[in-house]
Coordinates of C-alpha atoms in Angstrom, one line a residue:
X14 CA 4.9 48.0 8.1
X15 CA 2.7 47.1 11.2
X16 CA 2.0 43.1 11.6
X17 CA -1.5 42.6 11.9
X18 CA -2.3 39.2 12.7
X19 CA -6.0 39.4 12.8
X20 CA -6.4 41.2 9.3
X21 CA -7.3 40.0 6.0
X22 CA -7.7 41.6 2.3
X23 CA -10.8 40.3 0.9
X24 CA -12.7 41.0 -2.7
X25 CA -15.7 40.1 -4.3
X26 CA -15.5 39.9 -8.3
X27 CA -18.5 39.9 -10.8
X28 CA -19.5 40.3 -14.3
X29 CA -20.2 44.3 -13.6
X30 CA -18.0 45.5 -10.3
X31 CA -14.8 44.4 -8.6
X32 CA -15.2 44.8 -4.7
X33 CA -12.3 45.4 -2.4
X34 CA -12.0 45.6 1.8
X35 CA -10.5 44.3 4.6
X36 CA -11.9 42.4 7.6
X37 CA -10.5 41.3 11.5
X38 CA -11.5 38.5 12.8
X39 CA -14.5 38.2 15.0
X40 CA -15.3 41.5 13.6
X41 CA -19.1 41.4 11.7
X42 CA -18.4 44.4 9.6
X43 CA -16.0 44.8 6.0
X44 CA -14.4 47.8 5.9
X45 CA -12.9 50.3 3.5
X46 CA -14.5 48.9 0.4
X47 CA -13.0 49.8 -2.7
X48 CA -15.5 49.7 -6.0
X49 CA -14.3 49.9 -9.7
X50 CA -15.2 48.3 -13.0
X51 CA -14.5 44.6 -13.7
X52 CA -12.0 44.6 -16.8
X53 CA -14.5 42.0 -18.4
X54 CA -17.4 41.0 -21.0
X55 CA -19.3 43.9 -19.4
X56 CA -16.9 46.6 -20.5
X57 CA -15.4 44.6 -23.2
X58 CA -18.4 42.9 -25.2
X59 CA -17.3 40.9 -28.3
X60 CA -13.6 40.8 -26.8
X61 CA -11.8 37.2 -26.9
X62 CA -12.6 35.1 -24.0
X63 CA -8.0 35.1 -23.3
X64 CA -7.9 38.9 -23.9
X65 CA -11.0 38.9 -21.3
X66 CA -9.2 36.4 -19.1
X67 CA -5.6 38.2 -19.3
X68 CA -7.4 41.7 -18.5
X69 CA -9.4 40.3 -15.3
X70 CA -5.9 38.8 -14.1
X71 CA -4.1 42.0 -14.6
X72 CA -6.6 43.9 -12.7
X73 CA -6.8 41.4 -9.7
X74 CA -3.1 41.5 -9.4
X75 CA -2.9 45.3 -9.8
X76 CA -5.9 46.3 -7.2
X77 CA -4.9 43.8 -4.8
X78 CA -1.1 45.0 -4.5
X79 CA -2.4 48.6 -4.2
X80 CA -4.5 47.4 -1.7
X81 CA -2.2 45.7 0.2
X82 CA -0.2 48.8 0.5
X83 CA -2.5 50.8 2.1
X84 CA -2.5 51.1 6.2
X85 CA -5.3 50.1 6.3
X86 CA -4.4 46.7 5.1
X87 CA -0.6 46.6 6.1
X88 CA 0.7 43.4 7.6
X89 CA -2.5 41.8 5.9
X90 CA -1.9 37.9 6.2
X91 CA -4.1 36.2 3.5
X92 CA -6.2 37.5 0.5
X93 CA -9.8 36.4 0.4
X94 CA -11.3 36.2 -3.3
X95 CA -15.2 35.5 -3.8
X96 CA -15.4 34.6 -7.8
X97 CA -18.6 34.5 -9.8
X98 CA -18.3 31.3 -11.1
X99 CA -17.2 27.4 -10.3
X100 CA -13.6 27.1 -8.6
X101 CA -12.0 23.9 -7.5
X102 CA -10.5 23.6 -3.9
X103 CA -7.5 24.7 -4.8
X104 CA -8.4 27.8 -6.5
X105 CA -8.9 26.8 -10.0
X106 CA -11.7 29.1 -11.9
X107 CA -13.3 26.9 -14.4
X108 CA -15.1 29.0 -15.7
X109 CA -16.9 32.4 -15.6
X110 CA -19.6 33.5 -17.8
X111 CA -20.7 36.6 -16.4
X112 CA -17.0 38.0 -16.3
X113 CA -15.2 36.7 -19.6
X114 CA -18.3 34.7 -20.9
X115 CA -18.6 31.0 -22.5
X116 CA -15.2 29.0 -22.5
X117 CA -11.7 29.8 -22.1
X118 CA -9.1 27.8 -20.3
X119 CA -9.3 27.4 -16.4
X120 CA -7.6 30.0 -14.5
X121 CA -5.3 28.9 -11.4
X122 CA -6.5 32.3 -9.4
X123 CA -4.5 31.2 -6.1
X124 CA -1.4 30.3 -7.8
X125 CA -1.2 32.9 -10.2
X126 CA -2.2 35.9 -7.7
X127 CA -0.4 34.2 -5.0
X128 CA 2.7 34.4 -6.9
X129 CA 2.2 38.2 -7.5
X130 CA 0.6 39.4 -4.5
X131 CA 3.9 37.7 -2.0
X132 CA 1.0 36.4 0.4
X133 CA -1.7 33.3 0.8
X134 CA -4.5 33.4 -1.9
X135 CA -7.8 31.6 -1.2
X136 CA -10.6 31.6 -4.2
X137 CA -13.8 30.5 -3.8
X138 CA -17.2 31.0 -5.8
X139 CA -19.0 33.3 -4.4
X140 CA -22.0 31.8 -3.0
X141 CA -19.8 29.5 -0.9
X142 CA -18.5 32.2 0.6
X143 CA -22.0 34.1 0.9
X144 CA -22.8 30.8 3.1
X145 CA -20.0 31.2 5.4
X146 CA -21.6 34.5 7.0
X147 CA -24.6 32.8 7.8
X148 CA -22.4 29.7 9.5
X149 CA -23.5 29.5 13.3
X150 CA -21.2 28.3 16.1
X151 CA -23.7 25.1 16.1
X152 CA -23.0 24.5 13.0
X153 CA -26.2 24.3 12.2
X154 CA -27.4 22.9 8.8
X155 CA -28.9 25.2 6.3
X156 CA -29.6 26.2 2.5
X157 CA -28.8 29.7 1.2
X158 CA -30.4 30.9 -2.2
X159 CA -29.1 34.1 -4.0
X160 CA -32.0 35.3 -6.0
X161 CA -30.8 38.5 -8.0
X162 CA -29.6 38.2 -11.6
X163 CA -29.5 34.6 -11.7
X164 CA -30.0 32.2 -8.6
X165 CA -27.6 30.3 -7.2
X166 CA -27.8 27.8 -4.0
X167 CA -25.0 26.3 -1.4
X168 CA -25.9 24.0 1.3
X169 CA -23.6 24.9 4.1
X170 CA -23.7 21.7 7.0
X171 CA -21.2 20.4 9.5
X172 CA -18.4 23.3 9.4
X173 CA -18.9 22.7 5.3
X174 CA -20.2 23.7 2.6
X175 CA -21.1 20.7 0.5
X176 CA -19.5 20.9 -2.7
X177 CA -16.8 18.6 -4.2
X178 CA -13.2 19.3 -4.8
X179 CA -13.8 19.6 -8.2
X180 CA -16.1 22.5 -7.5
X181 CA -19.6 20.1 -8.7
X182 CA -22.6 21.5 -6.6
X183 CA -24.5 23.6 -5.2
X184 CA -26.1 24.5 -8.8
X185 CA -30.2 24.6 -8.5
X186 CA -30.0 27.3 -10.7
X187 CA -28.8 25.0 -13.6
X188 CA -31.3 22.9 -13.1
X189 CA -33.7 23.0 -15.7
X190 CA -37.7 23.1 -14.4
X191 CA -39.3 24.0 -17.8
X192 CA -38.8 21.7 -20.9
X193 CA -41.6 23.7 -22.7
X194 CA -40.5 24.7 -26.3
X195 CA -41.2 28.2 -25.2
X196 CA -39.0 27.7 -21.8
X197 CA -37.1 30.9 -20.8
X198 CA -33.1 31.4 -21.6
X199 CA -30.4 30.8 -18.7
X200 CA -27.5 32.7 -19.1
X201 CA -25.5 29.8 -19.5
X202 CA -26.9 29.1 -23.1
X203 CA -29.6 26.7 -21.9
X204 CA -32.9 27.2 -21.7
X205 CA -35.5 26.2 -18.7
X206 CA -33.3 26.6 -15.8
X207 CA -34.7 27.5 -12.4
X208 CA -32.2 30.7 -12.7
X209 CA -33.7 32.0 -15.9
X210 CA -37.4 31.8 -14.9
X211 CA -36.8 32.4 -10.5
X212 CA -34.1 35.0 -10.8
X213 CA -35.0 38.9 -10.8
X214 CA -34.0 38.8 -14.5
X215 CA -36.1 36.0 -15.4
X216 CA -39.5 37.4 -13.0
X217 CA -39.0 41.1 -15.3
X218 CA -39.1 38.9 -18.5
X219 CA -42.7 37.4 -17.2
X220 CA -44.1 40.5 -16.0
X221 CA -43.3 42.0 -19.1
X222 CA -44.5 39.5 -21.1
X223 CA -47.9 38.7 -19.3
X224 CA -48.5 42.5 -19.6
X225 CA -48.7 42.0 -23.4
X226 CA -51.0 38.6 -22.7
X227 CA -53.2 40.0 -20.3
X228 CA -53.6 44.1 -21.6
X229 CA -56.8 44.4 -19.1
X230 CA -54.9 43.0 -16.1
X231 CA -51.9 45.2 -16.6
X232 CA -53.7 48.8 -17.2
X233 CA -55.7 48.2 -14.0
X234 CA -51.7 47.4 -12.3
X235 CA -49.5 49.8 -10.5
X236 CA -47.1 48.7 -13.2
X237 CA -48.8 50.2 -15.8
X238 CA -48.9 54.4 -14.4
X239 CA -45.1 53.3 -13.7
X240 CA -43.8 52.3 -17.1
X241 CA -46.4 54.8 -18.9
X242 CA -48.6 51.7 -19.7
X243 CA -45.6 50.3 -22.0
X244 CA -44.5 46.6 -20.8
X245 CA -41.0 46.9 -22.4
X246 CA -40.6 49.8 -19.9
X247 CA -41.4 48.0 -16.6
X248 CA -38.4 47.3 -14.0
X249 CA -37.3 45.3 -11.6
X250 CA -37.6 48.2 -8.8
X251 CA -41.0 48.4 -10.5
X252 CA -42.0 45.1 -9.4
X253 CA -40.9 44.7 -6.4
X254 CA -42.7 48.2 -5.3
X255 CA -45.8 46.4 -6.7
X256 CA -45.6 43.3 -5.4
X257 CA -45.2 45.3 -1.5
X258 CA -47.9 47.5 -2.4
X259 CA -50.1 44.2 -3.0
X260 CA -50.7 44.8 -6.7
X261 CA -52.6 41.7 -7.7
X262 CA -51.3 41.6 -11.0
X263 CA -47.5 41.6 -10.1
X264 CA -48.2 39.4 -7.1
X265 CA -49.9 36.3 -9.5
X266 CA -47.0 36.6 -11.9
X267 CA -44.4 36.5 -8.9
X268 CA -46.2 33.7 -7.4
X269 CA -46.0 31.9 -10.8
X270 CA -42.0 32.5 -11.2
X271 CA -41.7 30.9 -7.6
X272 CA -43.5 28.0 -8.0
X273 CA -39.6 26.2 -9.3
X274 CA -38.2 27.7 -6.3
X275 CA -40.4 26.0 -3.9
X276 CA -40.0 22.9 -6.0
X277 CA -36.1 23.3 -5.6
X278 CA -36.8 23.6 -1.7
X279 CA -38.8 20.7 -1.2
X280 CA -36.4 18.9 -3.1
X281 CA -33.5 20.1 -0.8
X282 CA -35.6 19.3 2.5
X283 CA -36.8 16.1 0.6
X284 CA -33.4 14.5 0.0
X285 CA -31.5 16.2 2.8
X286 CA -33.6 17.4 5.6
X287 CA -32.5 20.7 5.8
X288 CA -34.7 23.1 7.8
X289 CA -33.5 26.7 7.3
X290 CA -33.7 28.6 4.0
X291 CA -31.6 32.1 3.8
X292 CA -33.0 34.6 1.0
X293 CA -30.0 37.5 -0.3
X294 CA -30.1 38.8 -3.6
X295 CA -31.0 42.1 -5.2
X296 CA -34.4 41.3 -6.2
X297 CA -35.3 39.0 -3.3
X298 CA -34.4 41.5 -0.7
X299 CA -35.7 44.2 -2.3
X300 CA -39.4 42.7 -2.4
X301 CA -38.6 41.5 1.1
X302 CA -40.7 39.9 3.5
X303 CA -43.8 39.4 1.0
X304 CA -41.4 37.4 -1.1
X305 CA -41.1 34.8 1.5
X306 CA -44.5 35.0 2.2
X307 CA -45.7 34.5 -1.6
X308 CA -42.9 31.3 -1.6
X309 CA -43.8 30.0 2.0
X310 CA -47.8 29.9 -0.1
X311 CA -46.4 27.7 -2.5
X312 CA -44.4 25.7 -0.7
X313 CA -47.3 25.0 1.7
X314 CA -48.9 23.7 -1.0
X315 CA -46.2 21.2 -2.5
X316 CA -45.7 20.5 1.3
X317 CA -43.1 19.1 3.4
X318 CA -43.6 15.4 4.4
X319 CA -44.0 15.3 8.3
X320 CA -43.7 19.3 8.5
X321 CA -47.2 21.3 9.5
X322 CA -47.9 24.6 7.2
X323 CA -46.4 26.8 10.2
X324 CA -43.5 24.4 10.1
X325 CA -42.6 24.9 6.3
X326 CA -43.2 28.7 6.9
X327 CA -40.7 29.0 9.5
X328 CA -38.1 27.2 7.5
X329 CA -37.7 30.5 5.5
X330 CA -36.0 33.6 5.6
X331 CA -34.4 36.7 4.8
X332 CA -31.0 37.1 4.7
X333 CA -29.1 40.5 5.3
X334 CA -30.1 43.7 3.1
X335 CA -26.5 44.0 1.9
X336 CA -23.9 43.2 -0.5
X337 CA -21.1 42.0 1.5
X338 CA -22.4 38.7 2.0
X339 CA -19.3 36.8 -0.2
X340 CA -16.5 39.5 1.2
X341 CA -17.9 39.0 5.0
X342 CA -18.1 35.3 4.1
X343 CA -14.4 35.0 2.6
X344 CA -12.9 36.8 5.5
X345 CA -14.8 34.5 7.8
X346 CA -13.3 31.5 5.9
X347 CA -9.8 32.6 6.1
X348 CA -10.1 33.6 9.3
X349 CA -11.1 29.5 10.4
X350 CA -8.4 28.5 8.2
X351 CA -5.6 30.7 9.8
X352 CA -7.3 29.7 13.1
X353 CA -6.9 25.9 12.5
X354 CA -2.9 26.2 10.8
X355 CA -2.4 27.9 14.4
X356 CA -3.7 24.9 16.3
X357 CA -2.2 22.7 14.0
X358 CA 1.1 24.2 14.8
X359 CA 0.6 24.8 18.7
X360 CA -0.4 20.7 18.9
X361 CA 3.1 20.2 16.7
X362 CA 5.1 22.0 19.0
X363 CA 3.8 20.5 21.9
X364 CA 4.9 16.8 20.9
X365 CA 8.4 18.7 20.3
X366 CA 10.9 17.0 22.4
X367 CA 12.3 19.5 24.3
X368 CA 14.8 18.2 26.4

């Protein structure tokens, strides 16, 4: 087996696909990517949250050993995991909703895989490791959203991203915007949240719903010709097409869903300062640059105190139209890690006494 120093394993796991690939450091680009089924709540609904558990960890394991095995990953030195869900920082899962759903004991991902795998685990939730591909060499202080199925937020400053060790933070989309009777549902059984009403799930819930409120508005839409007038069949792809093409219809009931997500921004400048916002996600890449356009509108409005209209504009943008934000990320992570152990070491050996 060849050593290769500079190489590391790194997967991305969520409630629908398991990602595998490899990364060198320095190197922008993850390659090899391997794609199969997550053995969870998605392929398994109404299983027991253990029997959910025990499958994911059996799969991990398995993949990530056959991985490892390959040449294109021989003499890999680490293993990268991006998890879709809250970790602690030493690679506890706490839980996972999306990939064994509500409950179920934590899961000790770096131990247990660590123990199989013969090789270094790191686990982190995913959108801390989305953040790390968008670190600078500044260090420069930004906020990164993930607006697809859900939304979720880091704030990456200093070399960090600011969560605790108990993995608390970095959780706008829990944050609940709407206390309405009629307030939308959040995956996590609450109702309200900034994810269930600013995510790509919860915008397709509005549009379908204000085509049944508003009949006239929606006939004269794009949407309408595209789901054969019939609001239950409009989709996400749907809407974003509109929303480019300027429909006016799609474009007020976007601009509606965003008005939390400019909220959550100005609270995030407001309490913190930050000054650059990073878009990814499925549904906010794939309406691109009109959907920092529409937020930039209502964020202009809330306003930023001390910040002029171009000012608060500028703050936002688009973030690569990929999905290997969290495996690029991960590999970037371990890659500072194995590059600080080294110093560590070198500056030990040098205070060796020699003589």
């Amino acid at each position: 087996m060849t050593d290769r120093d500079d190489t590391f394993v790194v997967a991305d796991i969520g409630g629908t696909t398991l990602r595998i690939g490899h990364v060198t450091a320095g190197d922008p680009v993850v390659r090899g990517v391997r794609r199969t089924a997550t053995e969870g709540l998605a392929r398994y609904p109404g299983a027991p949250v253990a029997e959910l558990q025990q499958r994911v960890l059996v799969q991990l394991a398995e993949e990530l050993a056959a991985y490892l095995l390959t040449s294109e990953a021989a003499g890999s030195r680490a293993v990268g995991l991006s998890f879709a869900g809250p970790t602690t920082a030493d690679g506890v899962a706490l839980a996972a909703p999306t990939i064994w759903g509500e409950g179920g004991r934590p899961v000790a991902l770096n131990a247990h895989l660590g123990a199989r795998l013969g090789v270094p685990v790191l686990t982190v939730n995913d959108i801390t490791a989305a953040a790390w591909r968008y670190a600078r060499a500044d260090n420069d202080a930004f906020c990164l959203f993930t607006v697809s199925s859900g939304v979720g937020s880091k704030v990456f400053r200093r070399g960090e991203v600011l969560i605790d060790d108990a993995g608390f933070g970095g959780e706008l989309g829990h944050w609940r915007v709407d206390w309405s009777g009629t307030a939308p549902p959040c995956d996590c059984g609450g109702r309200g949240h900034l994810g269930g009403i600013a995510s790509g799930r919860g915008i397709l819930r509005a549009v379908r719903v204000a085509a049944r409120q508003r009949p006239g508005e929606f006939r004269a839409s794009a949407l309408a010709a595209s789901s054969a007038g019939r609001p239950e069949g409009i989709t996400n792809e749907a809407v974003a097409l509109a929303v480019r093409g300027g429909d006016a219809f799609a474009v007020d009931v976007l601009r509606a869903a965003l008005r939390p997500l400019a909220l959550a921004v100005a609270s995030v400048f407001s309490s913190i300062g930050i000054r650059r916002y990073i878009f990814i996600g499925g549904f906010a890449v794939a309406v691109g640059q009109r959907f920092v356009e529409i937020l930039g509108d209502e964020l202009t409005e809330l306003g930023c105190f001390g910040l002029t209209p171009p000012q608060v504009r500028a703050m936002l943008t688009l973030g690569a139209a990929d999905d290997d934000h969290s495996l690029i990320g991960v590999g970037r992570m371990l890659a500072a890690a194995d590059a600080d152990s080294r110093l560590a070491a070198e500056a030990a050996y040098a205070h060796v006494d020699r003589r």
